[in-house]
Coordinates of C-alpha atoms in Angstrom, one line a residue:
Chain U
M84 CA 46.2 32.2 -4.4
N85 CA 47.5 30.4 -1.3
A86 CA 49.1 33.4 0.1
M87 CA 46.0 35.5 -0.4
S88 CA 43.7 33.0 1.3
S89 CA 46.1 32.7 4.3
Q90 CA 46.1 36.5 4.4
L91 CA 42.3 36.5 4.4
Q92 CA 42.0 33.9 7.1
P93 CA 42.7 36.1 10.2
E94 CA 40.3 38.7 8.9
M95 CA 37.6 36.1 8.5
H96 CA 38.3 34.8 12.0
A97 CA 38.0 38.3 13.2
A98 CA 34.7 38.7 11.5
V99 CA 33.3 35.5 12.9
Q100 CA 34.6 35.9 16.4
P101 CA 32.3 38.7 17.6
K102 CA 29.4 36.3 17.1
T103 CA 29.6 35.1 20.6
K104 CA 27.3 32.9 22.6
K105 CA 24.5 35.4 22.4
S106 CA 24.2 35.4 18.6
L107 CA 24.8 31.7 18.5
N108 CA 21.8 31.3 20.8
R109 CA 19.8 33.5 18.5
M110 CA 20.7 31.4 15.5
K111 CA 19.7 28.3 17.4
R112 CA 16.4 29.8 18.4
S113 CA 15.7 30.7 14.8
D114 CA 16.5 27.1 13.9
W115 CA 14.1 25.8 16.4
F116 CA 11.4 28.3 15.4
W117 CA 11.6 27.2 11.8
A118 CA 11.7 23.5 12.8
Y119 CA 8.5 23.7 14.9
L120 CA 6.8 25.8 12.3
M121 CA 7.5 23.4 9.5
I122 CA 6.5 20.4 11.5
A123 CA 3.4 22.0 13.0
P124 CA 0.9 21.4 10.2
T125 CA 1.6 17.7 9.9
L126 CA 1.9 17.3 13.6
I127 CA -1.4 18.9 14.3
G128 CA -3.1 16.9 11.5
L129 CA -1.6 13.6 12.7
G130 CA -2.6 14.6 16.3
V131 CA -6.2 15.3 15.5
F132 CA -6.8 12.6 12.9
Y133 CA -4.5 9.8 14.0
L134 CA -2.9 10.1 17.5
W135 CA -6.0 11.3 19.3
P136 CA -8.2 8.7 17.7
I137 CA -5.8 6.0 19.0
V138 CA -6.5 7.2 22.5
Q139 CA -10.2 7.5 21.8
T140 CA -10.5 4.0 20.3
I141 CA -8.8 2.5 23.4
Y142 CA -11.3 4.5 25.6
L143 CA -14.2 3.5 23.4
S144 CA -13.4 -0.1 23.8
F145 CA -14.4 0.2 27.4
T146 CA -17.7 1.9 26.7
K147 CA -21.2 1.0 25.6
W148 CA -22.3 2.7 22.4
G149 CA -25.6 4.5 22.7
G150 CA -25.6 5.8 19.2
F151 CA -25.3 9.5 18.2
G152 CA -22.1 10.1 20.0
K153 CA -23.4 8.9 23.5
Y154 CA -21.4 6.3 25.2
K155 CA -21.3 4.9 28.7
W156 CA -18.4 3.4 30.6
A157 CA -18.8 -0.3 30.6
G158 CA -15.5 -1.6 31.9
L159 CA -14.4 -4.9 30.3
H160 CA -17.9 -5.7 29.1
N161 CA -17.0 -5.5 25.4
Y162 CA -14.0 -7.7 25.9
E163 CA -16.2 -10.3 27.8
L164 CA -18.6 -10.2 24.9
L165 CA -15.8 -10.6 22.5
L166 CA -14.5 -13.7 24.2
K167 CA -17.9 -15.3 24.0
D168 CA -18.5 -14.3 20.4
P169 CA -18.3 -17.3 18.1
Y170 CA -17.5 -14.9 15.2
L171 CA -14.4 -13.6 17.0
W172 CA -12.9 -17.1 16.9
I173 CA -14.0 -17.6 13.3
A174 CA -12.4 -14.2 12.4
L175 CA -9.2 -15.0 14.4
K176 CA -8.9 -18.4 12.8
N177 CA -9.4 -17.0 9.3
T178 CA -7.0 -14.1 9.8
L179 CA -4.3 -16.5 11.0
I180 CA -4.9 -19.0 8.2
Y181 CA -4.8 -16.2 5.7
T182 CA -1.6 -14.8 7.2
V183 CA 0.2 -18.1 7.6
I184 CA -0.5 -19.1 3.9
A185 CA -0.5 -15.8 2.0
V186 CA 2.6 -14.2 3.6
P187 CA 5.1 -17.1 3.1
V188 CA 3.7 -18.2 -0.3
G189 CA 3.7 -14.6 -1.5
I190 CA 7.3 -14.1 -0.3
A191 CA 8.6 -17.4 -1.8
I192 CA 7.0 -16.7 -5.3
S193 CA 8.3 -13.1 -5.3
I194 CA 11.8 -14.2 -4.4
F195 CA 11.7 -16.9 -7.2
I196 CA 10.6 -14.3 -9.8
A197 CA 13.1 -11.7 -8.5
V198 CA 16.0 -14.2 -8.9
L199 CA 14.9 -15.0 -12.4
L200 CA 14.7 -11.3 -13.3
N201 CA 18.1 -10.6 -11.7
Q202 CA 19.8 -12.6 -14.5
K203 CA 21.1 -10.7 -17.4
I204 CA 18.1 -11.1 -19.6
K205 CA 16.3 -8.9 -22.1
G206 CA 12.9 -7.3 -21.4
I207 CA 13.3 -6.9 -17.6
T208 CA 11.2 -3.7 -17.7
I209 CA 8.4 -5.3 -19.6
Y210 CA 8.3 -8.3 -17.2
R211 CA 8.4 -5.9 -14.2
T212 CA 5.4 -3.9 -15.6
L213 CA 3.4 -7.1 -16.3
Y214 CA 4.0 -8.5 -12.8
F215 CA 3.2 -5.1 -11.3
L216 CA -0.2 -4.6 -13.0
P217 CA -2.2 -6.2 -10.1
V218 CA -0.5 -3.9 -7.6
V219 CA -1.7 -0.7 -9.3
T220 CA -5.3 -2.0 -9.9
M221 CA -8.0 -1.1 -7.5
A222 CA -9.4 -3.9 -5.3
A223 CA -12.9 -3.4 -6.6
A224 CA -11.9 -4.1 -10.2
V225 CA -9.6 -7.0 -9.2
A226 CA -12.4 -8.6 -7.1
M227 CA -15.0 -8.2 -9.9
V228 CA -13.0 -9.9 -12.6
W229 CA -11.9 -12.7 -10.3
R230 CA -15.5 -13.3 -9.2
W231 CA -16.3 -13.7 -12.8
L232 CA -13.4 -16.1 -13.4
Y233 CA -14.3 -18.1 -10.3
N234 CA -18.0 -18.3 -11.2
A235 CA -19.0 -21.9 -10.7
D236 CA -21.4 -22.1 -13.7
Y237 CA -19.8 -20.0 -16.5
G238 CA -16.5 -19.0 -15.1
L239 CA -13.3 -19.5 -17.1
I240 CA -11.4 -21.4 -14.3
N241 CA -13.9 -24.2 -13.9
Y242 CA -14.3 -24.5 -17.6
L243 CA -10.5 -24.9 -17.9
L244 CA -10.6 -27.5 -15.1
S245 CA -13.4 -29.4 -16.8
M246 CA -11.3 -29.7 -19.9
I247 CA -8.8 -31.8 -17.9
G248 CA -11.6 -33.7 -16.3
I249 CA -11.8 -31.9 -12.9
E250 CA -15.1 -30.7 -11.6
G251 CA -14.2 -27.2 -10.2
P252 CA -15.6 -26.2 -6.7
R253 CA -18.0 -23.4 -6.0
W254 CA -15.0 -21.2 -5.3
I255 CA -16.5 -18.2 -3.5
S256 CA -19.8 -19.6 -2.2
D257 CA -18.4 -22.8 -0.6
P258 CA -17.4 -21.9 3.0
A259 CA -14.7 -24.5 3.0
I260 CA -13.0 -23.1 -0.1
A261 CA -13.8 -19.3 -0.2
L262 CA -10.9 -18.2 2.1
Y263 CA -8.4 -20.0 -0.1
A264 CA -9.9 -18.5 -3.3
V265 CA -9.3 -15.1 -1.7
I266 CA -5.8 -16.0 -0.7
I267 CA -4.9 -17.0 -4.3
V268 CA -6.0 -13.5 -5.5
A269 CA -4.2 -11.8 -2.6
V270 CA -0.9 -13.6 -3.4
W271 CA -1.4 -12.8 -7.1
S272 CA -1.8 -9.1 -6.4
S273 CA 1.1 -8.8 -3.9
I274 CA 3.8 -10.5 -6.0
G275 CA 4.8 -7.4 -8.0
Y276 CA 5.4 -5.1 -5.0
N277 CA 7.5 -7.6 -3.1
M278 CA 9.4 -8.5 -6.2
V279 CA 10.6 -5.0 -6.6
I280 CA 12.0 -4.9 -3.0
F281 CA 13.7 -8.3 -3.5
L282 CA 15.1 -7.2 -6.9
A283 CA 16.7 -4.2 -5.2
G284 CA 18.1 -6.4 -2.5
L285 CA 19.5 -8.8 -5.1
Q286 CA 21.2 -6.1 -6.9
G287 CA 23.1 -5.2 -3.8
I288 CA 24.8 -8.6 -3.7
P289 CA 28.3 -8.3 -5.3
R290 CA 28.7 -10.4 -8.5
S291 CA 32.2 -11.4 -7.2
Y292 CA 30.6 -13.7 -4.6
Y293 CA 29.0 -15.8 -7.4
E294 CA 32.1 -15.8 -9.5
A295 CA 34.1 -17.1 -6.6
A296 CA 31.5 -19.8 -5.9
E297 CA 31.5 -20.8 -9.5
I298 CA 35.2 -21.3 -9.5
D299 CA 34.7 -23.5 -6.4
G300 CA 32.3 -25.5 -8.6
A301 CA 29.0 -24.6 -6.8
G302 CA 25.8 -25.2 -8.8
P303 CA 23.0 -22.7 -9.0
V304 CA 20.9 -24.3 -6.2
R305 CA 23.9 -24.3 -3.8
M306 CA 24.6 -20.7 -4.7
F307 CA 21.0 -19.7 -4.0
F308 CA 21.0 -21.2 -0.6
K309 CA 24.6 -20.3 0.4
I310 CA 24.8 -16.8 -1.1
T311 CA 21.5 -15.3 -2.3
L312 CA 19.2 -16.3 0.5
P313 CA 21.4 -15.3 3.4
L314 CA 22.3 -11.9 1.8
L315 CA 18.7 -11.3 1.0
T316 CA 17.5 -11.7 4.6
P317 CA 17.3 -8.0 5.4
S318 CA 14.8 -7.6 2.5
I319 CA 12.9 -10.7 3.5
F320 CA 12.7 -9.3 7.0
F321 CA 11.3 -6.0 5.8
V322 CA 8.8 -7.7 3.5
S323 CA 7.7 -10.2 6.1
I324 CA 7.0 -7.4 8.6
T325 CA 5.0 -5.3 6.3
S326 CA 3.1 -8.2 4.7
L327 CA 2.2 -9.6 8.1
I328 CA 0.8 -6.2 9.2
G329 CA -1.1 -6.0 6.0
A330 CA -2.4 -9.6 6.2
F331 CA -3.7 -9.0 9.7
Q332 CA -5.8 -6.2 8.4
V333 CA -7.1 -7.8 5.2
F334 CA -10.5 -6.4 4.4
D335 CA -11.0 -5.2 0.8
L336 CA -10.7 -8.5 -1.0
I337 CA -12.9 -10.4 1.5
Y338 CA -15.5 -7.7 1.5
L339 CA -15.6 -7.3 -2.3
M340 CA -15.2 -10.9 -3.4
L341 CA -17.6 -12.6 -1.1
G342 CA -20.3 -9.9 -0.8
S343 CA -22.7 -9.5 2.1
K344 CA -23.6 -12.1 4.7
M345 CA -27.2 -12.1 3.3
G346 CA -26.2 -13.0 -0.2
N347 CA -23.4 -15.5 0.3
P348 CA -23.4 -18.4 2.8
A349 CA -19.6 -18.4 2.7
T350 CA -19.1 -14.8 4.0
E351 CA -20.0 -15.5 7.6
Q352 CA -17.5 -18.3 7.8
T353 CA -14.8 -16.4 5.9
Q354 CA -14.8 -13.1 7.8
T355 CA -11.6 -11.8 9.2
M356 CA -10.8 -9.5 12.1
A357 CA -11.0 -6.3 10.0
Y358 CA -14.3 -7.5 8.5
L359 CA -15.6 -8.1 12.0
F360 CA -14.5 -4.6 13.0
F361 CA -16.1 -3.0 9.9
T362 CA -19.5 -4.8 10.2
N363 CA -19.8 -4.0 13.9
G364 CA -18.6 -0.5 13.8
F365 CA -20.2 0.8 10.6
E366 CA -23.1 -1.6 9.8
S367 CA -24.6 -2.7 13.0
G368 CA -23.6 0.3 15.2
N369 CA -21.7 -1.6 17.9
G370 CA -19.0 1.1 18.2
G371 CA -17.6 0.1 21.6
Y372 CA -17.5 -3.6 20.5
A373 CA -15.8 -2.7 17.2
A374 CA -13.3 -0.6 19.1
A375 CA -12.5 -3.6 21.3
V376 CA -11.9 -5.6 18.1
A377 CA -9.5 -2.9 16.8
V378 CA -7.6 -2.9 20.1
V379 CA -7.3 -6.7 19.9
L380 CA -6.0 -6.3 16.4
L381 CA -3.5 -3.7 17.5
V382 CA -2.2 -5.9 20.3
M383 CA -1.9 -8.9 17.9
I384 CA 0.2 -6.8 15.5
L385 CA 2.4 -5.4 18.3
I386 CA 3.1 -8.9 19.7
V387 CA 3.9 -10.4 16.3
T388 CA 6.1 -7.5 15.3
A389 CA 7.9 -7.6 18.6
I390 CA 8.5 -11.3 18.1
Q391 CA 9.8 -10.7 14.6
M392 CA 12.2 -8.0 15.9
K393 CA 13.5 -10.4 18.5
L394 CA 13.9 -13.3 16.2
Q395 CA 15.6 -11.2 13.5
K396 CA 19.0 -11.5 15.3
K397 CA 18.8 -15.2 14.7
W398 CA 18.3 -15.2 10.9
V399 CA 18.8 -11.7 9.4
H400 CA 22.3 -11.0 8.2
Y401 CA 23.2 -7.4 7.8
D402 CA 26.2 -6.4 5.6
Chain R
M231 CA 34.5 -26.4 -24.0
S232 CA 33.5 -22.8 -24.6
V233 CA 30.9 -23.8 -27.3
Y234 CA 29.5 -26.2 -24.8
T235 CA 29.1 -23.5 -22.0
S236 CA 27.7 -20.9 -24.3
R237 CA 25.1 -23.3 -25.6
N238 CA 24.4 -24.2 -22.0
K239 CA 23.9 -20.5 -21.2
T240 CA 21.5 -20.1 -24.1
T241 CA 19.4 -23.0 -22.9
K242 CA 19.4 -21.5 -19.4
K243 CA 18.3 -18.1 -20.7
L244 CA 15.5 -19.7 -22.8
L245 CA 14.3 -21.6 -19.7
I246 CA 14.2 -18.4 -17.7
H247 CA 12.3 -16.6 -20.3
L248 CA 9.8 -19.5 -20.6
L249 CA 9.2 -19.4 -16.8
L250 CA 8.9 -15.7 -16.7
I251 CA 6.4 -15.7 -19.7
A252 CA 4.3 -18.4 -18.1
G253 CA 4.2 -16.3 -14.9
A254 CA 3.4 -13.1 -16.8
L255 CA 0.5 -14.8 -18.5
V256 CA -1.0 -15.7 -15.1
M257 CA -0.5 -12.1 -14.0
I258 CA -2.2 -10.5 -17.0
A259 CA -4.8 -13.1 -17.9
P260 CA -7.5 -11.6 -15.6
F261 CA -6.9 -8.2 -17.3
V262 CA -7.2 -9.6 -20.8
W263 CA -10.4 -11.3 -19.6
M264 CA -11.7 -8.1 -18.2
V265 CA -11.2 -6.2 -21.5
L266 CA -12.6 -9.0 -23.6
T267 CA -15.7 -9.4 -21.4
S268 CA -16.3 -5.6 -21.4
L269 CA -16.8 -5.9 -25.2
K270 CA -19.2 -8.9 -25.1
S271 CA -23.0 -8.9 -25.1
L272 CA -24.7 -10.0 -22.0
G273 CA -25.6 -13.4 -23.5
E274 CA -22.1 -14.1 -24.7
S275 CA -20.6 -13.3 -21.3
T276 CA -22.5 -16.1 -19.6
Q277 CA -22.3 -18.7 -22.4
V278 CA -21.1 -22.2 -21.6
P279 CA -18.4 -23.1 -22.8
P280 CA -17.1 -19.5 -22.5
V281 CA -16.4 -17.6 -25.7
I282 CA -13.0 -16.0 -25.8
L283 CA -13.5 -13.3 -28.4
P284 CA -16.8 -11.4 -28.7
T285 CA -18.4 -12.0 -32.1
K286 CA -19.5 -8.4 -32.3
Y287 CA -17.6 -5.8 -30.3
Q288 CA -20.1 -4.0 -28.0
W289 CA -18.4 -0.7 -27.6
E290 CA -21.6 0.8 -26.3
N291 CA -21.0 -1.0 -23.0
Y292 CA -18.6 1.8 -22.3
T293 CA -21.2 4.5 -22.8
H294 CA -24.0 2.6 -21.1
I295 CA -22.2 2.7 -17.8
F296 CA -22.3 6.5 -17.8
E297 CA -26.1 6.4 -18.5
M298 CA -26.9 3.8 -15.8
L299 CA -24.8 5.3 -13.0
P300 CA -23.3 8.6 -11.9
F301 CA -20.0 7.3 -13.3
L302 CA -18.9 10.8 -14.3
D303 CA -19.3 11.9 -10.7
F304 CA -17.3 8.9 -9.6
Y305 CA -14.5 10.0 -11.9
W306 CA -14.6 13.6 -10.9
N307 CA -14.6 12.8 -7.1
T308 CA -11.6 10.5 -7.6
V309 CA -9.6 13.0 -9.6
I310 CA -10.3 15.9 -7.2
T311 CA -9.5 13.8 -4.1
T312 CA -6.4 12.4 -5.6
V313 CA -5.0 15.7 -6.8
A314 CA -5.7 17.4 -3.5
K315 CA -4.1 14.7 -1.5
V316 CA -1.0 14.4 -3.7
V317 CA -0.4 18.2 -3.6
G318 CA -1.2 18.6 0.1
Q319 CA 0.6 15.6 1.3
V320 CA 3.8 16.1 -0.7
F321 CA 4.0 19.8 0.5
L322 CA 3.2 19.2 4.2
C323 CA 5.3 16.0 4.4
S324 CA 8.3 17.6 2.7
L325 CA 8.2 20.6 5.2
A326 CA 8.1 18.3 8.2
A327 CA 10.7 15.9 6.7
Y328 CA 13.1 18.7 6.0
A329 CA 12.9 19.8 9.6
F330 CA 13.4 16.3 10.9
A331 CA 16.3 15.6 8.6
R332 CA 18.1 18.9 8.7
I333 CA 17.5 20.9 11.8
E334 CA 18.5 20.0 15.3
F335 CA 15.9 21.0 17.8
P336 CA 14.7 20.0 21.3
G337 CA 12.1 17.2 21.2
R338 CA 13.1 16.0 17.7
N339 CA 13.4 12.4 18.7
A340 CA 10.2 12.4 20.8
L341 CA 8.2 13.9 18.0
F342 CA 9.7 11.5 15.5
I343 CA 8.6 8.6 17.7
L344 CA 5.1 10.0 17.7
F345 CA 5.2 9.9 13.9
L346 CA 6.5 6.4 13.9
T347 CA 3.6 5.4 16.2
V348 CA 1.1 6.4 13.6
L349 CA 3.0 4.3 11.1
M350 CA 2.8 1.2 13.2
V351 CA -0.8 1.3 14.3
P352 CA -3.4 -0.5 12.0
G353 CA -5.9 1.6 10.2
Q354 CA -8.9 0.1 12.1
V355 CA -7.7 1.8 15.3
F356 CA -8.2 5.3 13.8
L357 CA -11.4 4.7 11.9
L358 CA -14.2 5.0 14.4
P359 CA -13.0 8.3 16.0
Q360 CA -12.2 9.7 12.5
F361 CA -15.7 8.9 11.4
M362 CA -17.1 10.7 14.5
I363 CA -14.9 13.7 13.8
M364 CA -16.2 13.9 10.3
K365 CA -19.8 13.6 11.5
E366 CA -19.4 16.3 14.1
L367 CA -17.8 18.6 11.5
G368 CA -20.7 17.9 9.2
W369 CA -18.3 16.6 6.5
L370 CA -20.0 13.3 5.8
N371 CA -20.9 12.9 2.2
T372 CA -18.6 15.6 1.1
L373 CA -15.3 15.5 -0.7
T374 CA -13.7 17.3 2.2
A375 CA -14.1 14.1 4.3
L376 CA -12.3 12.1 1.6
I377 CA -9.5 14.7 1.4
V378 CA -8.6 16.2 4.7
P379 CA -7.4 13.2 6.8
G380 CA -5.3 12.2 3.8
L381 CA -3.3 15.4 3.8
F382 CA -1.3 14.3 6.8
S383 CA 1.0 11.3 6.6
A384 CA 3.6 9.8 8.8
F385 CA 4.7 7.5 6.0
G386 CA 5.3 10.4 3.6
T387 CA 7.3 12.3 6.3
F388 CA 9.3 9.2 6.9
L389 CA 10.0 8.6 3.2
L390 CA 11.1 12.1 2.4
R391 CA 13.2 12.4 5.6
Q392 CA 15.3 9.5 4.2
F393 CA 15.7 11.5 1.0
F394 CA 16.7 14.7 2.7
M395 CA 19.2 13.0 4.9
S396 CA 21.1 11.7 1.9
L397 CA 21.7 15.3 0.5
P398 CA 25.1 16.9 1.2
K399 CA 25.4 19.4 4.1
E400 CA 27.7 21.9 2.4
L401 CA 24.8 23.3 0.3
E402 CA 22.8 24.5 3.2
E403 CA 25.8 25.9 5.0
A404 CA 26.6 28.1 2.1
A405 CA 23.0 29.2 1.9
K406 CA 23.0 29.9 5.6
L407 CA 26.1 32.2 5.3
D408 CA 24.2 34.0 2.6
G409 CA 21.5 34.7 5.1
C410 CA 18.8 32.3 4.0
N411 CA 16.4 31.2 6.6
H412 CA 15.3 27.5 6.8
F413 CA 12.2 28.0 4.7
Q414 CA 14.3 29.6 1.9
I415 CA 16.8 26.8 2.1
Y416 CA 14.0 24.2 2.0
W417 CA 12.1 25.9 -0.8
R418 CA 15.0 27.0 -3.1
I419 CA 17.7 24.4 -2.5
M420 CA 16.4 21.2 -0.9
L421 CA 13.1 20.8 -2.7
P422 CA 14.5 20.9 -6.2
L423 CA 17.2 18.4 -5.1
A424 CA 14.7 16.1 -3.5
K425 CA 12.6 15.9 -6.7
P426 CA 13.0 12.1 -7.2
G427 CA 11.7 11.6 -3.6
L428 CA 8.8 14.0 -4.1
I429 CA 7.8 12.3 -7.3
A430 CA 8.0 8.8 -5.7
L431 CA 5.8 10.0 -2.8
A432 CA 3.4 11.7 -5.2
I433 CA 2.9 8.4 -7.1
F434 CA 2.4 6.4 -3.9
V435 CA -0.2 8.9 -2.7
A436 CA -1.9 8.9 -6.0
L437 CA -2.1 5.2 -6.2
W438 CA -3.4 4.8 -2.6
S439 CA -5.9 7.6 -3.0
W440 CA -7.2 6.3 -6.3
N441 CA -7.7 2.8 -5.0
D442 CA -8.7 3.5 -1.4
L443 CA -11.8 1.7 -0.4
M444 CA -12.6 1.5 3.3
W445 CA -12.6 5.2 4.1
P446 CA -14.8 6.3 1.2
L447 CA -17.2 3.4 2.0
I448 CA -17.5 4.8 5.6
V449 CA -17.8 8.5 5.1
N450 CA -19.7 8.8 1.8
S451 CA -22.8 6.8 1.2
T452 CA -24.5 8.8 -1.5
P453 CA -23.5 7.7 -5.0
D454 CA -22.8 11.1 -6.4
K455 CA -20.1 11.7 -3.7
M456 CA -18.4 8.4 -4.1
P457 CA -15.1 7.9 -5.7
L458 CA -14.6 5.1 -8.3
S459 CA -13.4 2.5 -5.8
A460 CA -16.5 2.8 -3.6
G461 CA -18.7 3.3 -6.6
L462 CA -17.6 0.0 -8.2
A463 CA -18.0 -1.8 -4.9
Y464 CA -21.5 -0.2 -4.6
L465 CA -22.4 -1.5 -8.0
T466 CA -21.7 -5.1 -7.1
G467 CA -23.3 -4.8 -3.7
E468 CA -26.9 -5.4 -2.8
H469 CA -27.9 -1.8 -3.4
T470 CA -28.1 -2.3 -7.1
N471 CA -29.2 -5.3 -8.9
L472 CA -26.7 -4.7 -11.7
T473 CA -25.6 -8.1 -12.8
N474 CA -24.6 -7.0 -16.3
Y475 CA -21.1 -8.2 -16.2
P476 CA -20.0 -6.8 -19.6
I477 CA -21.0 -3.3 -18.3
L478 CA -19.4 -3.9 -14.9
M479 CA -16.2 -4.9 -16.7
A480 CA -16.3 -1.8 -18.9
G481 CA -16.6 0.2 -15.6
S482 CA -13.6 -1.6 -14.2
V483 CA -11.5 -0.9 -17.3
L484 CA -12.4 2.7 -17.1
A485 CA -11.5 2.9 -13.4
I486 CA -8.1 1.3 -13.6
W487 CA -6.5 2.6 -16.8
P488 CA -5.2 6.0 -15.4
M489 CA -3.1 4.3 -12.7
I490 CA -1.8 1.8 -15.1
I491 CA -0.7 4.6 -17.4
V492 CA 0.9 6.5 -14.5
F493 CA 2.8 3.4 -13.5
I494 CA 4.1 2.6 -16.9
F495 CA 5.4 6.1 -17.4
M496 CA 6.7 6.8 -13.9
Q497 CA 8.0 3.3 -13.3
K498 CA 11.5 4.4 -12.6
H499 CA 10.5 6.8 -9.8
F500 CA 8.1 4.3 -8.3
V501 CA 10.6 1.6 -8.1
E502 CA 13.0 4.1 -6.5
G503 CA 10.5 4.9 -3.9
I504 CA 9.7 1.3 -3.1
T505 CA 13.4 0.6 -2.9
L506 CA 13.9 3.4 -0.4
T507 CA 11.1 2.2 1.9
G508 CA 12.5 -1.3 1.7
S509 CA 16.1 -0.4 2.7
K510 CA 17.1 1.0 6.0

């Protein structure tokens, strides 16, 4: 066998050798041809429907919308209006409150559940399915059932509260409470997704670390803070970036749970940036203004993501 | 000593189960309530104190919704849109992902950065111009508007690129010596091997498409062209004065069960996909 292959070797070399630079180039060219051809459909689609719209939105934010596709250059007019708009500040405040509460609380609860599920216990698949149900459910259905549960007069939640002597608030029509009522639902529906990422992160931590710590006499709390949490930081970093971007754009639940501004006094006080964008762009026809809101949102996300990227060196431990 | 620790372990396990069960109850209680309410009469649903179980199961709530609304249209629109987006996106993304992962060509990094840009930018930045494009093409209130922008995805390309990069190089070298071109390598060798990735992406796309709200709300305003998500939102909005909660809940149950079934059966692949996006 060996002798045969060594005999063959020179021949094969001879066969390959004639393929000089020219044919190599031809092979490369064919590679490139296929690469561009395979990327082209998605590239063109993304270009037309996503990349070009980014440019257009930025342009639109400097124009005045005349309806029916007519717009006039207006310089910084929209941004000036925006700064004077009391709703911008309400929307900014609400978006920030939402983010600052929903993201860390959601992450903390998901880590807690993931740690529990990472023990050797029976029924992990069943638990995972149950915790995941809200993630696969459409927002319209989620919002509808929660509205019913939150109903001040015949909702289940206030009834349960009344049984322990608490008079429940008007959850979704009290402007002071409504945002928090939405946050509860948002956290409830995000736990399952984050939990899966954390569970994957936890499973990457070698068991031997815990065994060694156990021999040293470390308790579960100490082990969590000294081993689990530091080694989970890459997952926490990923989840915090994606949930932050998601939180900045929160729309579905606010829109669906609170209803229109006409019907619910709380809606106006509970709107977020994405809601402000939607009502201006698609309900009252202030396209240029809505574009400016979108640009502000984009800048906010870029700044916060950049800060997170910078800070990660301080707290994220790889390997 | 060992008896002590093993008893200790059992207590610990019991405690964990108790905590997990308490959590799970909170997670599924709204769903149980949804199903129970969907079977109550209108009077029962607003009774104080609330009744837990309906005295007489009102199965007809589930047929009433089809009589009161174009609910069958909602269903059809959702199914068509979702199937088209899943097939289109998985095919187009896997083509592009193969090229990014497996072929070296000039401009690869620059193009990939363009794709990542789309991934980073919030949806609101695309929406107005996308709406204008749909309007100019005359696609408003058609299923085409729901489908076409959803065929292209930076996320899908990114996800599948991760998968293709993890496959061994020898396979394609052998195929190349046999004279296969890149499309043949992609179609015959790589695609079958990337099946777990393709399935994971397919489930993601199905879930997002099925549940997507803002885009359908923007482009389709006539009820018979709406998908379930927008249809349900429309029901609770000011356009209809439908305050019959049992029937609304029946609609919700009908709208969510297909994705729940998909998730239960495809859990493994779904978790794999999430894990892949969450790791670098």
